[in-house]
Short mmCIF file of C-alpha atoms in Angstrom, two decimals:
data_model
loop_
_atom_site.label_atom_id
_atom_site.label_comp_id
_atom_site.label_asym_id
_atom_site.label_seq_id
_atom_site.Cartn_x
_atom_site.Cartn_y
_atom_site.Cartn_z
CA MET A 1 135.11 65.08 75.74
CA THR A 2 135.74 63.34 72.20
CA GLY A 3 138.14 60.93 73.41
CA LEU A 4 136.18 59.71 76.44
CA PRO A 5 133.61 57.64 74.58
CA GLU A 6 136.97 56.05 72.44
CA LEU A 7 138.86 55.28 75.99
CA LEU A 8 135.19 53.92 76.89
CA VAL A 9 135.32 51.50 74.12
CA VAL A 10 138.96 50.72 74.13
CA ILE A 11 138.60 49.68 78.04
CA ILE A 12 135.60 47.31 77.00
CA ILE A 13 137.50 45.75 74.47
CA VAL A 14 140.46 45.14 76.44
CA PHE A 15 138.08 43.89 79.35
CA TYR A 16 136.14 41.38 76.73
CA LEU A 17 139.52 40.18 75.32
CA PHE A 18 140.76 39.40 79.16
CA SER A 19 137.36 37.81 79.92
CA SER A 20 138.02 36.05 76.62
CA ILE A 21 140.99 34.04 78.01
CA LYS A 22 140.35 30.83 79.77
CA ILE A 23 143.19 28.67 81.35
CA LEU A 24 143.18 24.70 80.89
CA ALA A 25 145.18 22.59 83.52
CA GLU A 26 146.76 19.66 81.66
CA TYR A 27 144.21 17.13 82.46
CA GLU A 28 141.70 19.18 80.95
CA ARG A 29 139.86 20.05 77.74
CA GLY A 30 137.45 22.67 76.51
CA VAL A 31 134.93 21.29 74.16
CA ILE A 32 133.78 24.70 72.14
CA PHE A 33 130.19 25.47 70.52
CA ARG A 34 130.27 28.55 68.37
CA LEU A 35 127.21 29.47 67.37
CA GLY A 36 125.62 26.34 68.23
CA ARG A 37 128.26 24.11 66.10
CA LEU A 38 130.59 21.98 67.48
CA LEU A 39 134.17 22.76 66.68
CA PRO A 40 136.09 19.96 65.12
CA GLN A 41 138.62 19.45 67.44
CA ALA A 42 138.51 20.17 71.72
CA LYS A 43 141.20 22.84 73.21
CA GLY A 44 143.55 22.80 75.44
CA PRO A 45 145.15 22.50 77.61
CA GLY A 46 147.01 26.26 78.49
CA VAL A 47 145.53 29.26 77.60
CA ILE A 48 142.60 29.44 74.66
CA LEU A 49 140.35 31.98 73.77
CA VAL A 50 136.59 32.00 74.44
CA PHE A 51 134.74 34.61 72.56
CA ALA A 52 131.41 34.98 74.31
CA PRO A 53 128.73 34.94 73.58
CA LEU A 54 129.14 33.47 70.68
CA ASP A 55 131.11 30.61 72.34
CA ARG A 56 130.36 28.20 74.73
CA MET A 57 132.47 25.76 76.29
CA VAL A 58 132.46 22.87 78.19
CA ARG A 59 135.09 21.52 80.43
CA ILE A 60 135.83 17.87 80.28
CA SER A 61 138.77 16.32 82.70
CA LEU A 62 140.48 13.52 81.28
CA ARG A 63 142.00 11.69 84.52
CA VAL A 64 140.60 8.77 85.64
CA ASP A 65 137.08 8.56 87.50
CA THR A 66 135.44 6.00 89.91
CA ILE A 67 132.09 5.17 90.35
CA GLU A 68 130.90 3.08 93.18
CA VAL A 69 128.03 0.94 92.15
CA PRO A 70 125.49 0.83 95.02
CA PRO A 71 124.91 -2.73 96.48
CA GLN A 72 122.46 -4.91 93.81
CA ASP A 73 120.48 -7.59 94.64
CA VAL A 74 121.42 -10.62 92.88
CA ILE A 75 119.65 -13.95 91.89
CA THR A 76 122.52 -15.95 90.91
CA ARG A 77 122.26 -19.03 88.50
CA ASP A 78 121.42 -21.78 91.39
CA ASN A 79 118.84 -19.41 92.72
CA ILE A 80 120.53 -17.90 95.29
CA THR A 81 119.71 -14.19 96.54
CA VAL A 82 123.33 -11.96 96.88
CA LYS A 83 124.11 -8.45 97.32
CA VAL A 84 126.90 -7.28 95.39
CA ASN A 85 128.43 -4.03 94.72
CA ALA A 86 131.38 -2.87 92.42
CA VAL A 87 133.70 -0.24 91.43
CA ILE A 88 134.36 1.08 88.40
CA TYR A 89 137.05 3.10 86.73
CA PHE A 90 136.80 4.87 83.86
CA ARG A 91 138.29 7.95 81.86
CA VAL A 92 137.25 10.30 79.09
CA VAL A 93 139.20 9.44 76.03
CA GLU A 94 137.15 11.87 73.82
CA PRO A 95 136.09 14.83 75.15
CA ARG A 96 133.52 15.62 72.07
CA LEU A 97 131.86 12.67 72.01
CA ALA A 98 131.16 12.55 75.70
CA VAL A 99 129.69 16.16 75.09
CA THR A 100 127.30 15.37 72.28
CA GLU A 101 126.58 11.62 72.48
CA VAL A 102 125.45 11.46 75.89
CA SER A 103 123.75 14.34 78.24
CA ASN A 104 125.53 12.98 81.34
CA PHE A 105 128.34 10.40 80.61
CA LEU A 106 128.83 9.90 84.35
CA TYR A 107 125.18 9.37 85.42
CA ALA A 108 124.70 7.13 82.34
CA THR A 109 127.94 4.84 82.80
CA SER A 110 126.54 4.38 86.75
CA GLN A 111 123.42 3.17 85.21
CA LEU A 112 124.72 0.93 82.72
CA ALA A 113 127.18 -0.43 85.46
CA GLN A 114 124.38 -1.47 87.47
CA THR A 115 122.40 -3.44 84.87
CA THR A 116 125.24 -4.94 83.61
CA LEU A 117 126.52 -6.47 87.28
CA ARG A 118 123.33 -7.49 87.37
CA SER A 119 122.72 -9.52 84.60
CA VAL A 120 126.10 -10.72 84.44
CA LEU A 121 126.42 -11.92 87.76
CA GLY A 122 123.00 -13.33 87.55
CA GLU A 123 124.12 -15.69 84.62
CA VAL A 124 126.73 -17.65 87.24
CA GLU A 125 126.73 -20.09 90.39
CA LEU A 126 127.49 -19.12 93.69
CA ASP A 127 130.84 -21.01 93.46
CA ASP A 128 132.04 -19.48 90.30
CA LEU A 129 130.84 -15.61 92.08
CA LEU A 130 133.60 -16.49 94.79
CA SER A 131 136.16 -18.52 93.30
CA LYS A 132 136.16 -16.62 89.65
CA ARG A 133 136.03 -12.72 90.33
CA ASP A 134 138.78 -11.84 88.51
CA GLU A 135 137.14 -14.05 85.42
CA LEU A 136 133.73 -11.86 85.79
CA ASN A 137 136.07 -8.45 86.24
CA VAL A 138 137.67 -9.15 82.98
CA ARG A 139 134.00 -9.78 81.54
CA LEU A 140 132.49 -6.84 83.25
CA GLN A 141 135.01 -4.33 81.83
CA ALA A 142 134.75 -5.87 78.30
CA ILE A 143 131.02 -5.03 78.28
CA LEU A 144 131.01 -1.67 79.74
CA ASP A 145 133.80 -0.39 77.47
CA GLN A 146 131.95 -1.76 74.30
CA HIS A 147 128.40 -0.03 75.42
CA THR A 148 130.94 3.51 76.78
CA SER A 149 132.84 3.58 73.39
CA PRO A 150 130.20 5.74 71.59
CA TRP A 151 130.06 8.08 74.55
CA GLY A 152 134.07 8.29 74.61
CA VAL A 153 133.96 7.12 77.46
CA LYS A 154 136.97 4.22 78.21
CA VAL A 155 136.37 1.86 81.15
CA THR A 156 139.49 1.00 82.37
CA LEU A 157 138.94 -1.73 85.32
CA VAL A 158 136.28 -3.53 86.91
CA SER A 159 136.15 -4.65 90.48
CA VAL A 160 133.60 -6.48 92.54
CA LYS A 161 134.21 -5.46 95.90
CA GLN A 162 131.74 -7.04 98.03
CA VAL A 163 129.63 -10.19 97.89
CA ASP A 164 127.26 -10.23 101.04
CA ILE A 165 125.65 -13.86 101.33
CA PRO A 166 122.91 -15.17 103.01
CA GLU A 167 123.21 -16.31 106.71
CA GLN A 168 122.09 -19.97 106.12
CA MET A 169 124.06 -20.07 103.46
CA ILE A 170 127.00 -19.39 104.88
CA ARG A 171 126.79 -21.93 107.19
CA ALA A 172 125.86 -24.40 104.29
CA ILE A 173 128.80 -23.41 102.79
CA GLY A 174 130.84 -24.22 106.26
CA ARG A 175 129.39 -27.55 106.33
CA GLN A 176 130.25 -28.28 102.82
CA ALA A 177 133.61 -26.80 103.30
CA GLU A 178 134.17 -29.52 106.19
CA ALA A 179 132.83 -32.23 104.60
CA GLU A 180 135.27 -31.77 101.47
CA ARG A 181 138.61 -31.40 104.34
CA GLU A 182 136.78 -34.71 105.50
CA LYS A 183 136.65 -36.33 102.11
CA ARG A 184 140.34 -35.24 101.58
CA ALA A 185 141.56 -36.77 104.80
CA LYS A 186 139.80 -39.87 104.36
CA ILE A 187 141.41 -40.30 100.38
CA ILE A 188 144.86 -39.35 102.00
CA HIS A 189 144.38 -41.77 104.63
CA ALA A 190 143.23 -44.70 102.44
CA GLU A 191 146.27 -43.58 99.80
CA GLY A 192 148.46 -44.01 102.40
CA GLU A 193 147.21 -47.70 103.76
CA PHE A 194 147.53 -48.54 100.23
CA VAL A 195 151.23 -47.60 99.81
CA ALA A 196 152.07 -48.96 103.16
CA SER A 197 150.39 -52.42 102.04
CA GLU A 198 152.61 -52.39 98.87
CA LYS A 199 155.72 -51.93 101.16
CA LEU A 200 154.67 -54.91 103.39
CA ALA A 201 154.31 -57.12 100.60
CA MET A 202 157.81 -56.22 98.98
CA ALA A 203 159.12 -56.61 102.51
CA ALA A 204 157.94 -60.23 103.30
CA GLU A 205 159.25 -60.86 99.33
CA VAL A 206 162.27 -59.86 101.09
CA ILE A 207 162.47 -61.99 104.05
CA GLN A 208 160.92 -65.05 102.27
CA ARG A 209 164.10 -65.07 99.92
CA GLN A 210 166.46 -64.53 102.91
CA PRO A 211 165.61 -65.92 105.81
CA ALA A 212 168.13 -64.58 107.99
CA ALA A 213 166.06 -61.54 107.69
CA ILE A 214 163.25 -62.48 109.54
CA GLN A 215 165.89 -62.59 112.66
CA LEU A 216 167.68 -59.52 112.19
CA ARG A 217 164.16 -57.77 112.69
CA TYR A 218 163.38 -59.68 115.77
CA LEU A 219 166.59 -58.57 117.51
CA GLN A 220 165.74 -55.12 115.93
CA THR A 221 162.41 -55.22 118.02
CA LEU A 222 163.90 -56.02 121.00
CA MET A 223 166.16 -53.48 120.69
CA GLU A 224 163.35 -51.02 120.34
CA ILE A 225 161.40 -52.39 123.21
CA GLY A 226 164.78 -52.34 125.51
CA GLN A 227 165.17 -48.30 124.96
CA GLU A 228 161.85 -47.38 126.27
CA LYS A 229 161.34 -47.13 129.95
CA ASN A 230 158.45 -49.55 130.63
CA THR A 231 158.12 -52.56 132.92
CA THR A 232 157.75 -55.07 130.17
CA ILE A 233 159.21 -58.54 130.59
CA VAL A 234 160.53 -60.30 127.20
CA PHE A 235 161.64 -63.55 126.90
CA PRO A 236 163.69 -64.31 123.88
CA LEU A 237 163.06 -67.19 121.88
CA PRO A 238 164.86 -68.25 119.20
CA ILE A 239 163.15 -68.44 115.53
CA ASP A 240 164.62 -71.57 114.62
CA ILE A 241 163.01 -73.55 117.91
CA LEU A 242 159.73 -72.13 116.62
CA SER A 243 160.41 -73.51 113.32
CA SER A 244 161.52 -76.67 114.23
CA LEU A 245 158.34 -77.21 116.27
CA GLU A 246 156.10 -76.23 113.64
CA THR A 247 157.85 -78.68 111.36
CA TYR A 248 157.66 -81.55 114.16
CA LEU A 249 153.73 -80.74 114.81
CA GLN A 250 152.93 -80.68 110.95
CA SER A 251 155.23 -84.32 110.56
CA LYS A 252 152.86 -85.77 113.91
CA ARG A 253 149.63 -84.94 111.98
CA ARG A 254 150.47 -86.70 108.75
CA ASP A 255 151.70 -89.58 110.90
CA GLU A 256 148.05 -89.52 112.55
CA THR A 257 146.31 -89.13 109.04
CA GLY A 258 148.02 -91.90 107.49
CA LYS A 259 147.24 -94.44 110.74
CA SER A 260 143.75 -93.35 110.50
#
């Protein structure tokens, strides 16, 4: 009978030691408070000992976590109201700070992301919000990372997920895009006319230096007309006759002017 209390004590000690064994996964760390004081280093991964009630452990995951920022009403710099939502990717890099510096780092990061999204996107115009989304993502990531660094949280990526634009603004953007396309088409057409006029001027200079070139061009035009299936009747007229006729008429006008 004298050995029963000793056996009971041994069983309690063994049970206490077994209950003090904690296993942490590779991506987990254990922040230990011993008599209310924080230990210098977080424990894990693997097997650790937590001697309750002297010790209290808080498990912290080091994996990348995701927060979806709910749609926020944002008034852009050009006074257009849009709804914007985003996704935040972050991870805990210092478990001790994530436990001691903020009561709930998930909730705090989510609220900070919402306010930062509204303030940053409210400083840009709608065109920049739609066309420069990558630059805005980098800016949001830098601001959030700066504010969450004292909490031991590293924001790795911010992505503006969707931008909802009012229906009337979508129609206005469509009209603007159509006008822009028409503008580009007119500019291209004008540039084509300018280049064509330059080429025609160059061709006129060549023909002026080589009178036979106009005869060759005349014959080429006749060949093109003859290749088409049409009922056009063409009477070839030598260019020399026209030139002679023009010279005769000019001389006759000079004679009449001299007699008068």
